[in-house]
Short mmCIF file of C-alpha atoms and ligand atoms in Angstrom, two decimals:
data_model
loop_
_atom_site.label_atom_id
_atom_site.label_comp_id
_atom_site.label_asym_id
_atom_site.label_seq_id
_atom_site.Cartn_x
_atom_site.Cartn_y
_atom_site.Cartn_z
CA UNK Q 1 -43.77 -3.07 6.42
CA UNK Q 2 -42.44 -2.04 2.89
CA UNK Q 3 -41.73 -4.05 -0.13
CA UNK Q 4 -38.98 -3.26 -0.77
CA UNK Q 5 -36.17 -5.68 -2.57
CA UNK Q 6 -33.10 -5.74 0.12
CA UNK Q 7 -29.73 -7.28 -0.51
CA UNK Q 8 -27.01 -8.14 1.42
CA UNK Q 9 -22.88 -7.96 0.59
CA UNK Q 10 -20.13 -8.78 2.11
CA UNK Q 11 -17.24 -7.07 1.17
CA UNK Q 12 -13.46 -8.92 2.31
CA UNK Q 13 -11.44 -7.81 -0.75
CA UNK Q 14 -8.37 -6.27 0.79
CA UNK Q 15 -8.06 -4.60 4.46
CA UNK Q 16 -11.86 -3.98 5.49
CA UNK Q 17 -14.47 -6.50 6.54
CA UNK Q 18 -17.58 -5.10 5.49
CA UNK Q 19 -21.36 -6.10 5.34
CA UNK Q 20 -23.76 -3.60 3.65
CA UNK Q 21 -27.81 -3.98 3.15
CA UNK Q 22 -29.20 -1.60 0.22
CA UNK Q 23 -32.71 -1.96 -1.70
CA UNK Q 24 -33.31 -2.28 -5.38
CA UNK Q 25 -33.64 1.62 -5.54
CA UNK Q 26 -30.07 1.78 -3.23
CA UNK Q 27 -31.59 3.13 0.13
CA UNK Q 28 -28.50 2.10 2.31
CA UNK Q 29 -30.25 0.01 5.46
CA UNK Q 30 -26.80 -0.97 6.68
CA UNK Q 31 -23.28 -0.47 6.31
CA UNK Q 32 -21.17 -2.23 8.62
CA UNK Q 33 -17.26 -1.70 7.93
CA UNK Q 34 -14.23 -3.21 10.40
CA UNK Q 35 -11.12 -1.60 9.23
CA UNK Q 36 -7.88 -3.28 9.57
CA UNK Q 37 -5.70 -0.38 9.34
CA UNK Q 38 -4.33 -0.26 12.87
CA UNK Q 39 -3.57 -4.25 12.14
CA UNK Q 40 -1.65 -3.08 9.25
CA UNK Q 41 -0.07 0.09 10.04
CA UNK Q 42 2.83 -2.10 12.11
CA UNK Q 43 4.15 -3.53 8.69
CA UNK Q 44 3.34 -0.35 6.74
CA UNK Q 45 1.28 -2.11 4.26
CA UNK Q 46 -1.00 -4.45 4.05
CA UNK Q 47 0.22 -8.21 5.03
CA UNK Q 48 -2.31 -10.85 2.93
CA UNK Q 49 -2.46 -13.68 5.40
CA UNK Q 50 -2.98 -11.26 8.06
CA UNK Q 51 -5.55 -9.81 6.45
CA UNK Q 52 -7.09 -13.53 6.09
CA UNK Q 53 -7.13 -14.27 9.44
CA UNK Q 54 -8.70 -10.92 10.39
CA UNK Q 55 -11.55 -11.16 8.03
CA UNK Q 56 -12.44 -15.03 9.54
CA UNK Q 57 -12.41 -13.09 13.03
CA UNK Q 58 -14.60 -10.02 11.90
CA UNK Q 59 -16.61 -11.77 9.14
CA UNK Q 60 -19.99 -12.74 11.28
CA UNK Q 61 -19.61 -9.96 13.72
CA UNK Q 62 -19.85 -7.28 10.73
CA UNK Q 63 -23.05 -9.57 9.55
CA UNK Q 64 -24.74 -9.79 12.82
CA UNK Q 65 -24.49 -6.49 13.00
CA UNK Q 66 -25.46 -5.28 10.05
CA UNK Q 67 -28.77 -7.22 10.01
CA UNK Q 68 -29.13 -5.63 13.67
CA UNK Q 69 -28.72 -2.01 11.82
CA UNK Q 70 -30.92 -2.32 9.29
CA UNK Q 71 -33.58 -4.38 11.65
CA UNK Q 72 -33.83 -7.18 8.64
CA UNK Q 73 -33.72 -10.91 8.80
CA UNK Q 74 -32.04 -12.96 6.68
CA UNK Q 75 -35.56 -14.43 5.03
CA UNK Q 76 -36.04 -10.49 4.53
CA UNK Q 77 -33.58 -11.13 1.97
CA UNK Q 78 -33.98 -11.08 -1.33
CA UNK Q 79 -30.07 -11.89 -2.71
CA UNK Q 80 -26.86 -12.15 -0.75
CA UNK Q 81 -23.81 -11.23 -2.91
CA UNK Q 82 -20.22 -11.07 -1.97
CA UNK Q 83 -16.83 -10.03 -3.53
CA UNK Q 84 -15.39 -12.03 -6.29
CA UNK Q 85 -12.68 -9.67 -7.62
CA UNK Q 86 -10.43 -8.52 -7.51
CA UNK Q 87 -7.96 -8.85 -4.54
CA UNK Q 88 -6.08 -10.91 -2.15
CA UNK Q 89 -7.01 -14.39 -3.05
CA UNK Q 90 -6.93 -15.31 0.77
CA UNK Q 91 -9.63 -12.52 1.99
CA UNK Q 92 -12.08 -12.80 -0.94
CA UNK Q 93 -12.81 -16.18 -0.11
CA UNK Q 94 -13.23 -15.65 3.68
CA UNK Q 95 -15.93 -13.05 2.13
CA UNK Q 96 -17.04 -15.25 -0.68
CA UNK Q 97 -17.40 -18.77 1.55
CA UNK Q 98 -19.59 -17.20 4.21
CA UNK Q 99 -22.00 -16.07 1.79
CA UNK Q 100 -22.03 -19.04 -0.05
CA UNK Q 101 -22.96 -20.41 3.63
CA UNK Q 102 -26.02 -18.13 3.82
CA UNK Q 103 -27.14 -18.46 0.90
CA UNK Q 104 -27.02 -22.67 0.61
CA UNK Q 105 -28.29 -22.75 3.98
CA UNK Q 106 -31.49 -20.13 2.94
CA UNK Q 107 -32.11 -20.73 -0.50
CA UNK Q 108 -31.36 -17.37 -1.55
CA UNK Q 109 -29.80 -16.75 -5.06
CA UNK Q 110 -25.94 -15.97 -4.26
CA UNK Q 111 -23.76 -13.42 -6.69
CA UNK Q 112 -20.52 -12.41 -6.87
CA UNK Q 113 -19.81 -8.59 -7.76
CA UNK Q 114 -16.57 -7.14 -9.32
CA UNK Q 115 -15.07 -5.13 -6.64
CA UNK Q 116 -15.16 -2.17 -9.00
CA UNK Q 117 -18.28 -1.94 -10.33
CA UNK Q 118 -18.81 -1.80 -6.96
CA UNK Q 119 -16.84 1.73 -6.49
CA UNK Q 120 -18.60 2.82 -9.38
CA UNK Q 121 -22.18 1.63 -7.68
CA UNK Q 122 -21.12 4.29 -4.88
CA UNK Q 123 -22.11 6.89 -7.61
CA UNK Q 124 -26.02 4.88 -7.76
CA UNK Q 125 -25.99 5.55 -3.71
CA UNK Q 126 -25.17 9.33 -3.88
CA UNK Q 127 -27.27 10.07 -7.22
CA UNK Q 128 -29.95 7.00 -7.69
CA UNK Q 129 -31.11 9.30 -10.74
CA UNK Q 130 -27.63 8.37 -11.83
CA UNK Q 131 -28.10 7.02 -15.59
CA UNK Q 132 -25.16 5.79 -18.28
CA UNK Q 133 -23.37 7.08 -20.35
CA UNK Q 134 -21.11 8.42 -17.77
CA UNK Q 135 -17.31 8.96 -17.33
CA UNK Q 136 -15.68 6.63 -14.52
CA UNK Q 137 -12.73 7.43 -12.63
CA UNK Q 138 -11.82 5.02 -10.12
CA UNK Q 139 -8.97 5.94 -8.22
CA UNK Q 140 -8.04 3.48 -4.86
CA UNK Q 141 -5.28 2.03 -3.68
CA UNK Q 142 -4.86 -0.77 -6.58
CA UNK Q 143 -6.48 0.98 -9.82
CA UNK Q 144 -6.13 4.29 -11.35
CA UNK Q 145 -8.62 3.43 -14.35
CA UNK Q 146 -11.06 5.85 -16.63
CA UNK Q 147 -13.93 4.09 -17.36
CA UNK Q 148 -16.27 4.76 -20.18
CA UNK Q 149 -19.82 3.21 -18.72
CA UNK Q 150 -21.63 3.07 -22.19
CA UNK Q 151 -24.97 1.55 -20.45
CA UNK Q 152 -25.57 -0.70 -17.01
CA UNK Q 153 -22.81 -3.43 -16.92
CA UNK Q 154 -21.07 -1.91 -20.22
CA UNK Q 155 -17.47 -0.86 -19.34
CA UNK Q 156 -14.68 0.20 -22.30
CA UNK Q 157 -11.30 0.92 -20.56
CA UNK Q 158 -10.09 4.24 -21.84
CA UNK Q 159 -6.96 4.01 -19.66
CA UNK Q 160 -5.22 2.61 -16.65
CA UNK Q 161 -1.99 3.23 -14.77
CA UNK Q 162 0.89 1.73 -15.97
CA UNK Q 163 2.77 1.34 -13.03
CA UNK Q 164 1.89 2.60 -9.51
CA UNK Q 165 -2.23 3.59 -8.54
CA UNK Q 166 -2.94 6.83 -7.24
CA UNK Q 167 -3.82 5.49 -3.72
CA UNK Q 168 -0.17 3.96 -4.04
CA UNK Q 169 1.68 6.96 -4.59
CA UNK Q 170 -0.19 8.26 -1.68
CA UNK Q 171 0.74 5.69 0.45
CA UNK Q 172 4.09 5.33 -0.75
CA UNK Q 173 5.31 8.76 -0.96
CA UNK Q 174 3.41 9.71 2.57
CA UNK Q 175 5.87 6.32 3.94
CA UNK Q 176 9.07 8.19 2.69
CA UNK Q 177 7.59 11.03 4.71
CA UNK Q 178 7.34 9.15 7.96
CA UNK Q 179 3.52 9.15 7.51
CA UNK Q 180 1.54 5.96 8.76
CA UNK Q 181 -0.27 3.38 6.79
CA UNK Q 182 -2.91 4.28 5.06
CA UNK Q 183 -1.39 7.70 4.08
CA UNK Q 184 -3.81 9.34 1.60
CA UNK Q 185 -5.58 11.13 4.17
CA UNK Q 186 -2.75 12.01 6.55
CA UNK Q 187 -1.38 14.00 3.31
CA UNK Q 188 -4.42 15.24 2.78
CA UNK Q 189 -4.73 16.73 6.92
CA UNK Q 190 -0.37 17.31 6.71
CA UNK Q 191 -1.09 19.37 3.81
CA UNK Q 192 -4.19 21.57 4.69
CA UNK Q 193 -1.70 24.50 5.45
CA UNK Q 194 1.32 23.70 3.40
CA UNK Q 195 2.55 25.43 0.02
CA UNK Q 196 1.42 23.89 -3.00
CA UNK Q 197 3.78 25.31 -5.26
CA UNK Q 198 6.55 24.35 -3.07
CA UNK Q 199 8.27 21.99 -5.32
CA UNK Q 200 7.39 20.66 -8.21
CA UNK Q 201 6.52 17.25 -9.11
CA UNK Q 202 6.51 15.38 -13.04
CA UNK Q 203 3.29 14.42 -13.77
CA UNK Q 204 3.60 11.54 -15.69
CA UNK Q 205 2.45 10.78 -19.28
CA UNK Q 206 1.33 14.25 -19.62
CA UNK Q 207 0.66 14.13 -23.81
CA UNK Q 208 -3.38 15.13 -24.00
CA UNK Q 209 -3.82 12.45 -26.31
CA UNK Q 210 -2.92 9.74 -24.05
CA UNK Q 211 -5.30 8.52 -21.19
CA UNK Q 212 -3.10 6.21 -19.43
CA UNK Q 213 -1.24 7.50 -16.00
CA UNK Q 214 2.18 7.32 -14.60
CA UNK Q 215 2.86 7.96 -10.85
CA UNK Q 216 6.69 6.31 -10.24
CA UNK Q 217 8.19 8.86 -11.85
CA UNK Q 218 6.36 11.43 -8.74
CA UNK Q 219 7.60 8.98 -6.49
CA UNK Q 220 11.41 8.35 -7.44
CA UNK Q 221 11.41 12.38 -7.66
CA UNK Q 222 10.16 13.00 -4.22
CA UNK Q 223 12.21 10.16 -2.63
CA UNK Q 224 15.23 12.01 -4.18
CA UNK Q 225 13.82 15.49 -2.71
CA UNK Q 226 13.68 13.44 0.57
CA UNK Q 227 17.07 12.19 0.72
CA UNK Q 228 19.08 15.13 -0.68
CA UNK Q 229 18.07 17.53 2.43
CA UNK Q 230 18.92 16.72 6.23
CA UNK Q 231 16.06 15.35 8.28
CA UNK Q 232 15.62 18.45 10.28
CA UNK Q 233 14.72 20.31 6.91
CA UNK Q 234 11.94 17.63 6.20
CA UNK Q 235 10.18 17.97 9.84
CA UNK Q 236 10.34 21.73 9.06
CA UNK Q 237 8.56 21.88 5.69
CA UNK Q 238 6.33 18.72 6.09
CA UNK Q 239 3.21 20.34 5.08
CA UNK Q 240 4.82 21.90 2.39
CA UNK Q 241 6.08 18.72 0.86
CA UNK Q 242 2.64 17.04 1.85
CA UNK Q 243 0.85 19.62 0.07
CA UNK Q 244 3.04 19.89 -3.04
CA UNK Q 245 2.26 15.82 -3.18
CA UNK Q 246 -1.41 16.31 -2.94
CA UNK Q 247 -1.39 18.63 -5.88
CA UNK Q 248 0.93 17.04 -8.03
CA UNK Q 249 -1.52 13.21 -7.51
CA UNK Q 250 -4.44 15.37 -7.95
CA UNK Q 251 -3.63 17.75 -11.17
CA UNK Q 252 -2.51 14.35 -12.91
CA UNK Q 253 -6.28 12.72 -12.12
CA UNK Q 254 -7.67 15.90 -13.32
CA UNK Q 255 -5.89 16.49 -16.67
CA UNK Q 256 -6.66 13.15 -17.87
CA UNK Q 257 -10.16 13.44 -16.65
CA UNK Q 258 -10.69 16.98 -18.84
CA UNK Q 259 -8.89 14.80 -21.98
CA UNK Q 260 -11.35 12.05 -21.68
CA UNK Q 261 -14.42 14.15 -20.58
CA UNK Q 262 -12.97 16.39 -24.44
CA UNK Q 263 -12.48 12.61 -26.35
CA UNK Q 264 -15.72 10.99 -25.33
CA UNK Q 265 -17.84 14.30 -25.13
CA UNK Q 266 -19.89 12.28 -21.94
CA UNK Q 267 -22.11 13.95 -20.04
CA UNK Q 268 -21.64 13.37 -16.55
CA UNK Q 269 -18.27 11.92 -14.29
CA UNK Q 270 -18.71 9.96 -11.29
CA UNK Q 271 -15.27 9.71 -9.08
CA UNK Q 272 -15.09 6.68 -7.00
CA UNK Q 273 -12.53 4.69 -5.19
CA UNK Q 274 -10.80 5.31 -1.71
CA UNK Q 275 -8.66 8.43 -3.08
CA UNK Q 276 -12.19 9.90 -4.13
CA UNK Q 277 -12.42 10.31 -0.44
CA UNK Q 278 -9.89 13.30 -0.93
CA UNK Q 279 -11.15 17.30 -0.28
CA UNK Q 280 -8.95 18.57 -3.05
CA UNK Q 281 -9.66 16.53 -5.16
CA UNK Q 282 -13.64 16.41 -4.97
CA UNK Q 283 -13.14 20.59 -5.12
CA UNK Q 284 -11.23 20.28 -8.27
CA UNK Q 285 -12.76 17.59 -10.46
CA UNK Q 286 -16.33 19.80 -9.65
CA UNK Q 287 -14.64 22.92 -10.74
CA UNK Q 288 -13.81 20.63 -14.18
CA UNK Q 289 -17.08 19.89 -14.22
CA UNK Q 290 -19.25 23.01 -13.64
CA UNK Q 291 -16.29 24.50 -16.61
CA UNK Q 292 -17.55 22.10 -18.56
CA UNK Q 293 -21.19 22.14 -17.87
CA UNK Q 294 -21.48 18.12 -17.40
CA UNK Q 295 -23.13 16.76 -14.51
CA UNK Q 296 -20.78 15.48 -11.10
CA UNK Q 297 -21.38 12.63 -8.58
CA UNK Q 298 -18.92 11.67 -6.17
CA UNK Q 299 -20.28 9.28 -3.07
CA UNK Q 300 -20.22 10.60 0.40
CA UNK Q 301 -16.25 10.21 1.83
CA UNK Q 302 -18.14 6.69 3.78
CA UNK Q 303 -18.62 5.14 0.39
CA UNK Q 304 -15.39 6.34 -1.40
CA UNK Q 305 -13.10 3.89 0.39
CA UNK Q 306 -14.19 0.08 1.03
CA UNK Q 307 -17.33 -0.91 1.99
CA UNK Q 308 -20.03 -3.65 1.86
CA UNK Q 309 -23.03 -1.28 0.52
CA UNK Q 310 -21.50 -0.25 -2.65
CA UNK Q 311 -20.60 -4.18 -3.32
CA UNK Q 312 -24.88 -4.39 -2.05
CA UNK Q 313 -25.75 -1.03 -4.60
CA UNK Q 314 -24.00 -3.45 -7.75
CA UNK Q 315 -25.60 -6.55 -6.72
CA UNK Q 316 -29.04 -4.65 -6.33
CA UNK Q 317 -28.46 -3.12 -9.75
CA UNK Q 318 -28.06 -6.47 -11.42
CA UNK Q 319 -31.06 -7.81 -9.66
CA UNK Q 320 -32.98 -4.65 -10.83
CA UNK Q 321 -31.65 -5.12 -14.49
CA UNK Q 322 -32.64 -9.32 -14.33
CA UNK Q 323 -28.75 -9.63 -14.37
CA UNK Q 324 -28.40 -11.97 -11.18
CA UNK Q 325 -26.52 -15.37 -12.21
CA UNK Q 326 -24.47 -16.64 -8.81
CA UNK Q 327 -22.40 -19.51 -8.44
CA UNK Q 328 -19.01 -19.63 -5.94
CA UNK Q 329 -15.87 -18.17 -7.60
CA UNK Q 330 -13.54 -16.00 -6.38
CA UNK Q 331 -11.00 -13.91 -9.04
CA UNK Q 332 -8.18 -12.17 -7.71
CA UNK Q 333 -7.33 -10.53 -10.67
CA UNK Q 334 -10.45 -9.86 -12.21
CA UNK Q 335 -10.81 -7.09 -14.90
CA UNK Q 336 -13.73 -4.75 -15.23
CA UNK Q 337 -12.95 -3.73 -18.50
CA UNK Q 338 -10.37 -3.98 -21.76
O1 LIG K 401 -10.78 1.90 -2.36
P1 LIG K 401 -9.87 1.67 -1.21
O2 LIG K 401 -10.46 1.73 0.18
O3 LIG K 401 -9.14 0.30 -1.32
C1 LIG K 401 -8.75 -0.25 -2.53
O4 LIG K 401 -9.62 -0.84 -3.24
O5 LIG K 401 -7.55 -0.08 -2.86
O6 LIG K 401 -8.68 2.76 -1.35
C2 LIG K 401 -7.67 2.87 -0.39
C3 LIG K 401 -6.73 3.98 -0.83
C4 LIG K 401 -5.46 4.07 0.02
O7 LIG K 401 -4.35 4.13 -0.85
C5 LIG K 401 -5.64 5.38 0.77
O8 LIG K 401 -4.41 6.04 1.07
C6 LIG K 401 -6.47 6.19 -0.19
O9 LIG K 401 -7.38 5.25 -0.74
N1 LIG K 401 -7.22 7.27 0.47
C7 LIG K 401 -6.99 8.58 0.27
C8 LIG K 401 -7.87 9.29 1.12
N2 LIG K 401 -8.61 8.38 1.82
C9 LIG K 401 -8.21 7.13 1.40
N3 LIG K 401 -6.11 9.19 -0.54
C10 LIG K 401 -6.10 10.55 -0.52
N4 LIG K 401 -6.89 11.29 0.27
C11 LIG K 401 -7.79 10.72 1.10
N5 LIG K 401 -8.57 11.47 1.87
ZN1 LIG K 402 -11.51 -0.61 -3.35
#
């Protein structure tokens, strides 16, 4: 028997239902994950109350089984944490009520974690040496942001998207292309043999000086690429187009990551979110990063897009740090930083 500190998080932000069980020095016991993308991929998108309904359904069978994984109980426990923000107003508190459940019903302190500290607590999973100050990109499929983590919990937003995320475009532009929902990684496999170069796609915002992003401008462009050749053309040069995409999304990420990384002169970038999940992307933000002689942590591809252990990995942080102060809210539009 160890003594190890375990805690417990359910993550129900958007489309996965997720339970995850990490210790206080983020060895993952458990990481259970439904994903709702086949649910989804009928309407292209995802639909919110359907996305309610599915997390009720999945909710205990992802916590069952992910005290079954990690061969815990719940008085193993030492905090039980849950999403409080953001997201769909509807899922979060599917997530958010059944851990208030557990944790009334145990007497276990209860905490809710900001769904994007918790991408950025991927990076404590992958690297636990992993100490601030560190760049933060977190790129998913609502928030293109660059994070400047001046110590644990201290967040100063260097700059956001203004319009469309990253994960967006992907999904977006990959729907104009007759790709299914979630696109990002059909791209990414449409791609793998296509032409880079084989048109070219605006950046957005592309001034050094300026850390914010623009991706509608890619996506009106490559609509009108779309819809000024026959379809037959399109089916022909698919991977071209899907490759072209890819490197247009990922050279935008990785300009304004080598203008931060020059403004804030930080020593290390951690790349999190469900479009950290991407090959090309991983290969070329290391490149930056060797060029600049900084250190690199990007999670494993399982903890890029949603999951319950990086929402466990924040919560174990804060317990680590004496940060733990729970109560039931839920936030759909909370901010990490300003
Ligand atoms: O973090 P996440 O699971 O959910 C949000 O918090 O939004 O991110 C989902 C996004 C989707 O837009 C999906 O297309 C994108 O991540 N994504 C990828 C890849 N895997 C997931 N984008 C590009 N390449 C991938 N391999
Ligand atoms: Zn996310």
């Amino acid at each position: 028997m160890t003594n190890k500190k375990w805690v417990l998080a359910l993550e129900t932000s958007c489309d996965e239902t997720s339970c995850g069980i990490v210790s206080t020095d983020f060895e993952v016991k458990a990481n259970v994950i439904f994903k709702q993308e086949t649910i989804h991929a009928q309407y292209g998108g995802v639909i919110p109350e359907v996305a309610s309904r599915a997390h009720l359904e999945k909710v205990s069978w992802v916590y069952f089984e992910a005290l079954k994984e990690a061969q815990l109980e719940l008085g193993d426990l030492e905090l039980l944490s849950y999403t409080r923000g953001p997201g769909l107003i509807g899922a979060l508190l599917v997530g958010a009520s059944f851990c208030t459940g557990l944790a009334h019903s145990s007497h276990k302190p209860l905490l809710g974690i900001n769904h994007l500290e918790g991408h950025i607590s991927a990076g404590f999973i992958q690297n636990p040496q992993l100490r601030p100050p560190f760049l933060a990109l977190i790129v998913s499929g609502g928030h293109t942001e660059l994070i400047q983590v001046s110590d644990y919990f201290q967040y100063q937003l260097l700059g956001r998207t203004r319009d469309d995320a990253a994960g967006e475009a992907f999904d977006k532009c990959g729907k104009i292309l007759g790709l299914g929902y979630p696109s990002g990684p059909k791209i990414s496999e449409e791609g793998k043999m296509g032409n880079r170069d084989f048109v070219e796609l605006p950046l957005g915002l592309q001034q050094k000086s300026s850390l914010e992003f623009s991706f509608s401008g890619l996506k009106t462009a490559f609509s009108k690429i779309i819809q000024d050749h026959t379809p037959e053309w399109v089916q022909e040069n698919r991977s071209h187009l899907a490759a072209s995409l890819e490197e247009a999304i990922v050279k935008a990420l990785v300009r304004k990551c080598e203008s931060a990384l020059h403004q804030t002169k930080l020593p290390h970038l951690v790349v999190c979110g469900g479009v950290s999940a991407n090959q090309y992307l991983r290969e070329c933000l290391g490149k930056l990063c060797i060029r600049k002689g900084i250190g690199f942590t990007v999670p494993h591809p399982n903890f890029c897009t949603d999951n319950g252990a990086m929402i466990a990995a924040a919560a174990a942080l804060r317990l680590r740090e004496g940060q733990i102060e729970g109560e039931f809210r839920v936030t759909p539009n909370l901010k990490l930083a300003f």
